[in-house]
Short mmCIF file of C-alpha atoms in Angstrom, two decimals:
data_model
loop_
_atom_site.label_atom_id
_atom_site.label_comp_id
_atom_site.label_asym_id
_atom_site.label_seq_id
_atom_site.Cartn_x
_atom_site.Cartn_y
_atom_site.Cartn_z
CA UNK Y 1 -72.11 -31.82 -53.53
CA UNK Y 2 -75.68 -32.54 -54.18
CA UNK Y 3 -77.03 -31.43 -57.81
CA UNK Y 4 -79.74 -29.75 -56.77
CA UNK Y 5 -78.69 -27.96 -53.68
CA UNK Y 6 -75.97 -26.33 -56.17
CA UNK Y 7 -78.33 -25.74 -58.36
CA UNK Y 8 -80.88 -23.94 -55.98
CA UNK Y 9 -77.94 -22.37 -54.68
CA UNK Y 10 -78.27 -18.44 -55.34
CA UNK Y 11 -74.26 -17.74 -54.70
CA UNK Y 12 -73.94 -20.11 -57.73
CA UNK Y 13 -76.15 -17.86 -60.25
CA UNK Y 14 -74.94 -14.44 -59.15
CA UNK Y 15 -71.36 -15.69 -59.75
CA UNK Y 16 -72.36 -17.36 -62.87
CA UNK Y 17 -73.67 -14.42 -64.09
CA UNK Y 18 -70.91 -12.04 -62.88
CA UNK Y 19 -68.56 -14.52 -64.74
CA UNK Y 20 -70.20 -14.40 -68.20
CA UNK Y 21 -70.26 -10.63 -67.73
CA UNK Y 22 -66.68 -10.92 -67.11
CA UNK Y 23 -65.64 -13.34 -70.07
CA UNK Y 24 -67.83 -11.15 -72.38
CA UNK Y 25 -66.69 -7.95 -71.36
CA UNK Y 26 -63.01 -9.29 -72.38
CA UNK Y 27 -63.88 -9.62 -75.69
CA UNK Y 28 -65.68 -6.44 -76.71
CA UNK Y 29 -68.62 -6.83 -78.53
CA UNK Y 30 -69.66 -10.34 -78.09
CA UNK Y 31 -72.53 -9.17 -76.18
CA UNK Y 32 -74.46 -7.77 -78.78
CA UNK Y 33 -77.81 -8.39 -78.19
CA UNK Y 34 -78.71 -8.85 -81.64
CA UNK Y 35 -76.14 -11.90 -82.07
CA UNK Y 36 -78.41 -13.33 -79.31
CA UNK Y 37 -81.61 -12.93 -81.38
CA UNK Y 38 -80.30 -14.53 -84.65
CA UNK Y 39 -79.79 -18.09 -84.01
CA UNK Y 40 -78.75 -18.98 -87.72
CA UNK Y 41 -75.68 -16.41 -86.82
CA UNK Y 42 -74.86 -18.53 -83.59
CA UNK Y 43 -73.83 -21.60 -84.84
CA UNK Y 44 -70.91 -19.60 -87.44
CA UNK Y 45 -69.98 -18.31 -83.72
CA UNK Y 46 -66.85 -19.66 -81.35
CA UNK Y 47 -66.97 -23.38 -80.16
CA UNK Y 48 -67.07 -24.11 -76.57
CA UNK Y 49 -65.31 -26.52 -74.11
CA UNK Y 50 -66.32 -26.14 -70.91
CA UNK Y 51 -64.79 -28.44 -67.90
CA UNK Y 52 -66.86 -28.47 -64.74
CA UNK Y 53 -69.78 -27.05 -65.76
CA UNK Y 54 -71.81 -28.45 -63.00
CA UNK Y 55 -75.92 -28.12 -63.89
CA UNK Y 56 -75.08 -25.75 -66.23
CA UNK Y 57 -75.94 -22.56 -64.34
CA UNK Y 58 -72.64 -20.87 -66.53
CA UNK Y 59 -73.04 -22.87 -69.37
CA UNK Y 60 -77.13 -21.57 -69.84
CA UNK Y 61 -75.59 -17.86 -69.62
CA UNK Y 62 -72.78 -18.45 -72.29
CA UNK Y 63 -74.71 -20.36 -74.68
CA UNK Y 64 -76.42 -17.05 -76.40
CA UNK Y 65 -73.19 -16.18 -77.47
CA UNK Y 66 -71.29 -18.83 -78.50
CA UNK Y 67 -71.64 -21.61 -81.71
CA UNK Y 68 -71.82 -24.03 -79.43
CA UNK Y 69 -71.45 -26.02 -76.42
CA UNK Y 70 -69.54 -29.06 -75.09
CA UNK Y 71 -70.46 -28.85 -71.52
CA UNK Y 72 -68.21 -31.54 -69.23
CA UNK Y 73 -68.03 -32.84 -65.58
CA UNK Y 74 -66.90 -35.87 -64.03
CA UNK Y 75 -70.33 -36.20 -61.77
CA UNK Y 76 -73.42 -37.76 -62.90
CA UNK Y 77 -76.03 -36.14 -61.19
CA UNK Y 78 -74.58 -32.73 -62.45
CA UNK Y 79 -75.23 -33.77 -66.10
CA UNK Y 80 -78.35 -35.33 -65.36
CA UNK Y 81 -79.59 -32.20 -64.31
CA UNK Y 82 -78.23 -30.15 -66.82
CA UNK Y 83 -79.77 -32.23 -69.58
CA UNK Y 84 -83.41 -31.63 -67.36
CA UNK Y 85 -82.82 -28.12 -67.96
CA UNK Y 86 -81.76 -27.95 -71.31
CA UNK Y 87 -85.09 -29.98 -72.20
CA UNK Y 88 -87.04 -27.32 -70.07
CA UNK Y 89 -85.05 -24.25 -70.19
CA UNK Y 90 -83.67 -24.32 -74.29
CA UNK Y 91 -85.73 -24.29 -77.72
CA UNK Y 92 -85.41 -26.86 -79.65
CA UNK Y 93 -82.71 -24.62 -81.94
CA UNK Y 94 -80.68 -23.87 -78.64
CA UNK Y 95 -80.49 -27.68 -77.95
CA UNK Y 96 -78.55 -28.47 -80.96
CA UNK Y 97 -76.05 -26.03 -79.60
CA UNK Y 98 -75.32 -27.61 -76.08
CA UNK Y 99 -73.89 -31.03 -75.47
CA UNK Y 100 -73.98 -32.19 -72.02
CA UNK Y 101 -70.96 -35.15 -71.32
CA UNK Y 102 -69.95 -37.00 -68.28
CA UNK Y 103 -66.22 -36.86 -68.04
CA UNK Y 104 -63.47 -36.34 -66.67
CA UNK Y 105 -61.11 -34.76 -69.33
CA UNK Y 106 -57.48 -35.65 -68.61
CA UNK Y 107 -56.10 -36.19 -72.00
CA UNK Y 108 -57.01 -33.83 -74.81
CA UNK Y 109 -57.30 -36.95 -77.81
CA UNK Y 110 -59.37 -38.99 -75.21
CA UNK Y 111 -61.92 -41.23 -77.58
CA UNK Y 112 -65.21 -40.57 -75.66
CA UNK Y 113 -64.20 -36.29 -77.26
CA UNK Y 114 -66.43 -35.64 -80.01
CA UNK Y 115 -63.75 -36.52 -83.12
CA UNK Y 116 -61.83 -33.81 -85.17
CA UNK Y 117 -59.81 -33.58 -88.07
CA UNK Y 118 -57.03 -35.73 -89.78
CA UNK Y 119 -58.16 -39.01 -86.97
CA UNK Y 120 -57.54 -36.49 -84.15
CA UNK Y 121 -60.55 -35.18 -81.50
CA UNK Y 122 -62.62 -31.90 -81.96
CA UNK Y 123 -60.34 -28.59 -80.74
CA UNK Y 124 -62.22 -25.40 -79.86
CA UNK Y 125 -62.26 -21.89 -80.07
CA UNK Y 126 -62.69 -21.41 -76.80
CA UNK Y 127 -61.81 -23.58 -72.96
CA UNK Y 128 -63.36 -22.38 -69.80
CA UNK Y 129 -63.81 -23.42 -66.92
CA UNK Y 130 -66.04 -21.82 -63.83
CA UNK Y 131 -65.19 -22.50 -60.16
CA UNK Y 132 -62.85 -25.27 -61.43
CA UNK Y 133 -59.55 -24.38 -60.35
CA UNK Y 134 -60.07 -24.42 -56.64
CA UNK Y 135 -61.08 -27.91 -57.04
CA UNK Y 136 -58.33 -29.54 -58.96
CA UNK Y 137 -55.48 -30.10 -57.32
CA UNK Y 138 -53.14 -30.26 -60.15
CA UNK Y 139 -53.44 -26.91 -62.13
CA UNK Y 140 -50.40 -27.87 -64.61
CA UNK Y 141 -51.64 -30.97 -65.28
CA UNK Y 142 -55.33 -29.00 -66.07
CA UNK Y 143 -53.65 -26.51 -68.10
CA UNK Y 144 -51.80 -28.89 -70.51
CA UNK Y 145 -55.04 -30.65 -71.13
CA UNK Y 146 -56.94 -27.30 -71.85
CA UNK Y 147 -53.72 -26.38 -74.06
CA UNK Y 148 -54.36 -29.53 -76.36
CA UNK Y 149 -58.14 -28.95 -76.34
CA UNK Y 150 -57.63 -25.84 -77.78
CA UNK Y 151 -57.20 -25.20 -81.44
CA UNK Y 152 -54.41 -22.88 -82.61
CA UNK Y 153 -55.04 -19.47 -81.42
CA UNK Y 154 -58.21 -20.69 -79.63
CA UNK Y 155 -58.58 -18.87 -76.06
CA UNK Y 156 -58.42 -20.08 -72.71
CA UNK Y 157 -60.83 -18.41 -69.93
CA UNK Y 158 -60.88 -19.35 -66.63
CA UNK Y 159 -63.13 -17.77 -63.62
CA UNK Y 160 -62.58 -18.44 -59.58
CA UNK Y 161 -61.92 -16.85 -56.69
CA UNK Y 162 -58.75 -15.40 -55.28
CA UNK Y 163 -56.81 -16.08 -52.61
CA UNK Y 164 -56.32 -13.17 -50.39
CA UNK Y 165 -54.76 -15.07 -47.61
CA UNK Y 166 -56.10 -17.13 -44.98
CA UNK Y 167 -59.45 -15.93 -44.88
CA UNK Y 168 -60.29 -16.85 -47.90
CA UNK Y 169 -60.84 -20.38 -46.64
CA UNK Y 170 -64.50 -19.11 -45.47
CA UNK Y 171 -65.53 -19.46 -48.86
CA UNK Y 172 -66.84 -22.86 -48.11
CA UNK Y 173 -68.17 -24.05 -44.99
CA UNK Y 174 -66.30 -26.65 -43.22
CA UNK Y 175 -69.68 -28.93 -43.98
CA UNK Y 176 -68.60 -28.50 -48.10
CA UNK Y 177 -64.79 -28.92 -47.90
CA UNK Y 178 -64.70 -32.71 -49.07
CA UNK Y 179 -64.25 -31.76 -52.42
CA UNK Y 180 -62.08 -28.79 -52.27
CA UNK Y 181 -58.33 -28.79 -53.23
CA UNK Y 182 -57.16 -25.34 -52.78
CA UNK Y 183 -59.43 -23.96 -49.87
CA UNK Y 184 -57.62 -20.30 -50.60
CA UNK Y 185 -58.80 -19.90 -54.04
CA UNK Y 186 -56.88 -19.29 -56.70
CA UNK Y 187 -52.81 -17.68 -56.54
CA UNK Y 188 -53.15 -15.14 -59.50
CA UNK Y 189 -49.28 -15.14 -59.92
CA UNK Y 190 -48.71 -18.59 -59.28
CA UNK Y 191 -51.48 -19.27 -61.80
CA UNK Y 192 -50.17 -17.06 -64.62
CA UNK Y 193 -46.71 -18.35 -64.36
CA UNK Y 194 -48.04 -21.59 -65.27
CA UNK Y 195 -50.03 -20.77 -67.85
CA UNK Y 196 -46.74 -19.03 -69.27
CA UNK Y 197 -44.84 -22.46 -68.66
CA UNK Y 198 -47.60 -24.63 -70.57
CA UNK Y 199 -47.72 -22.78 -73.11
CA UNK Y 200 -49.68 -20.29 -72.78
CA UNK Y 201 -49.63 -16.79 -74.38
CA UNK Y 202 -50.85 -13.06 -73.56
CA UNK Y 203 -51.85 -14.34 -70.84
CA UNK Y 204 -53.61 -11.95 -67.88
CA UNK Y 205 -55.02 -12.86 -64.57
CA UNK Y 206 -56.55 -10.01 -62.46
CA UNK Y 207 -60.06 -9.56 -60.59
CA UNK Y 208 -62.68 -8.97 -62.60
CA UNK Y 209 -65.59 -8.69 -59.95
CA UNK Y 210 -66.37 -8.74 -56.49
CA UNK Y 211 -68.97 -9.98 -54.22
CA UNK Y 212 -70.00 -10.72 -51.05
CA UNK Y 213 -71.17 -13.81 -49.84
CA UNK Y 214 -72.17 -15.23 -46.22
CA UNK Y 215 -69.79 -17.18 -44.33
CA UNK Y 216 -69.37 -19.66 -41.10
CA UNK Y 217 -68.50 -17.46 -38.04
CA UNK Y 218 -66.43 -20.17 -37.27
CA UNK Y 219 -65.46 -23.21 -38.64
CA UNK Y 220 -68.10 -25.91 -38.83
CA UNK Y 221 -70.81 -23.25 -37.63
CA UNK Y 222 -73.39 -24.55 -40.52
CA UNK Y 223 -73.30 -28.17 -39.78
CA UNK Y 224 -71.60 -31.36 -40.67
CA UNK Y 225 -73.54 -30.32 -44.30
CA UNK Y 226 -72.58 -27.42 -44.12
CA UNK Y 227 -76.31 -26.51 -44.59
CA UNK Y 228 -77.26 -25.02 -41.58
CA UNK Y 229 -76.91 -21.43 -41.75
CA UNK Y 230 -78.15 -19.48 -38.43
CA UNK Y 231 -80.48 -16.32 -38.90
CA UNK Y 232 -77.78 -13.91 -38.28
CA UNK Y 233 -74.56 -14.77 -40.87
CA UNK Y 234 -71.31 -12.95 -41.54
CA UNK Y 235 -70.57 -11.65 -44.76
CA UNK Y 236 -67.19 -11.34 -46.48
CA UNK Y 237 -66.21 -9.48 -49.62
CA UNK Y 238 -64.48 -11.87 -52.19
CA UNK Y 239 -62.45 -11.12 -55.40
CA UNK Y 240 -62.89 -13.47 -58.63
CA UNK Y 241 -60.04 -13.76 -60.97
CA UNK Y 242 -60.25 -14.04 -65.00
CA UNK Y 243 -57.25 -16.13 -66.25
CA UNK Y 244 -56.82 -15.20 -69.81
CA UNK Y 245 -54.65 -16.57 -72.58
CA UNK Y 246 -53.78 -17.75 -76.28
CA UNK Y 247 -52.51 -20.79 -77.48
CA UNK Y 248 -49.83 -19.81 -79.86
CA UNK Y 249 -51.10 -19.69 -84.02
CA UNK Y 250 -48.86 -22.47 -86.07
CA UNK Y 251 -48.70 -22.41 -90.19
CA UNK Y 252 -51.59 -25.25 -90.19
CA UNK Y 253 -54.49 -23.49 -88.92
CA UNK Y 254 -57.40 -26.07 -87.64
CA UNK Y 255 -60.78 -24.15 -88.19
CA UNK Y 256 -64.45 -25.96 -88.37
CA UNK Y 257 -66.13 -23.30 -90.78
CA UNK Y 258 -66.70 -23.91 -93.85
CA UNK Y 259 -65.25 -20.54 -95.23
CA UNK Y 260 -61.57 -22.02 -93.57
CA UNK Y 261 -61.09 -19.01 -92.54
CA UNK Y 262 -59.32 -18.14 -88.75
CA UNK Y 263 -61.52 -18.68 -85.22
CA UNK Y 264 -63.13 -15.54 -84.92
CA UNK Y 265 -65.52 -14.38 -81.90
CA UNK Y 266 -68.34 -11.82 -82.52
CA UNK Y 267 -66.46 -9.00 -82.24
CA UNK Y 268 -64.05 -9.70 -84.60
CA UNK Y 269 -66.90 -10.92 -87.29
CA UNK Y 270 -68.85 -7.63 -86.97
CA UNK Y 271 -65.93 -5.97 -87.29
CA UNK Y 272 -65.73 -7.52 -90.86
CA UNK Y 273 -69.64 -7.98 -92.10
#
């Protein structure tokens, strides 16, 4: 998919925005607007991994709210554009926050991984992932890698759309299948269980918004791009799924703050100031 057709794409920012809402709204608090103000405060916060971010149309939203940033995918032109942003969009405090790589992440200790403790990489608070799943066609194989990103008790959060049956292949045009793995969407049960079978704990996956968005009337309608949309378009109601967990705590916590104390997230550390 080109860049910057995604990233003029305004289906991509109303679902980015729906799924910050969605990740925030699952930990209470972290939206505090006056976390967002005090930028000394956000780098003590939760340390991001996020895989696919695209041209960062998620990664922009989360950043207020987070420590920091590693934002990941596997196509150039996607990180070239998110870096254009972050020199345009981002003050020069924000941009020490966000760290745009090109890779794809398929083994958690992988060298090009910013480096970690005791010869091992970085883990993180925190692994998301937006519009992902439908595009990888091995979710287990994902899942383990997320699971050894993460540090003990870290958090996994995951946003897509559901798969409501056939139908639910009019997400994408026929023009933009190419890259598409699981033209449905997402399973919710099938997805939990294998969360559950990774590793996984507390884990939840339900719908967490919904939205409409225009469709082909029938296949092919918008072009061998895809791009083509008619005057008159169909609309369809999708649901978007939130696939929560925990990776289990262990005796030997990992923890990059200097007060070695447990991964917190803002609600937690308001809770205790």
């Amino acid at each position: 998919m080109d860049a910057l057709i995604w990233d003029n794409n305004p289906d991509a920012h109303r679902f980015a925005e729906a799924a910050v809402k969605a990740l925030l709204a699952s930990f209470p608090g972290v939206g505090n607007q006056n976390v967002r103000k005090d930028r000394k405060r956000q780098s003590k916060g939760p340390s991001v991994l996020e895989i696919g971010c695209g041209t960062g149309v998620f990664s922009l939203r989360l950043l207020p709210y987070v420590g920091s940033i590693l934002a990941v995918d596997v196509s150039h032109p996607m990180i070239q554009v998110l870096r254009l942003k972050i020199a345009e969009m981002c003050n020069p405090t924000e941009r020490k926050h966000i760290a745009p790589l090109c890779l794809s992440v398929e083994d958690p200790e992988d060298p090009a991984l910013p480096p970690g403790q005791g010869g091992k990489r970085k883990k993180f608070d925190l692994v998301t992932g937006h519009l992902l799943l439908h595009h990888v066609a091995d979710h287990k194989a994902l899942l383990e890698t997320m699971f050894g990103c993460l540090k003990p008790g870290g958090r996994l959060a995951l946003t897509d759309f559901a798969d409501f049956g056939p139908e639910a292949r009019l997400f994408h045009p026929e023009g933009k299948m190419g890259d598409v793995e699981h033209d449905q969407g997402v399973n919710p049960k099938a997805i939990e269980k294998l969360m559950r079978q990774v590793g996984f704990e507390e884990t939840n996956v339900s719908v967490a918004w919904t939205s409409e968005k225009e469709v082909e009337r029938f296949p092919g309608e918008w072009g061998p791009k895809g791009l083509q949309k008619p005057e008159s378009v169909r609309t369809m109601e999708f649901s978007f799924v939130l696939c929560s967990g925990r990776k289990p705590k262990d005796s030997s916590k990992y923890s990059d703050y200097s007060s070695g104390s447990e991964p917190v997230f803002y609600h937690d550390r308001t809770r205790t100031q």
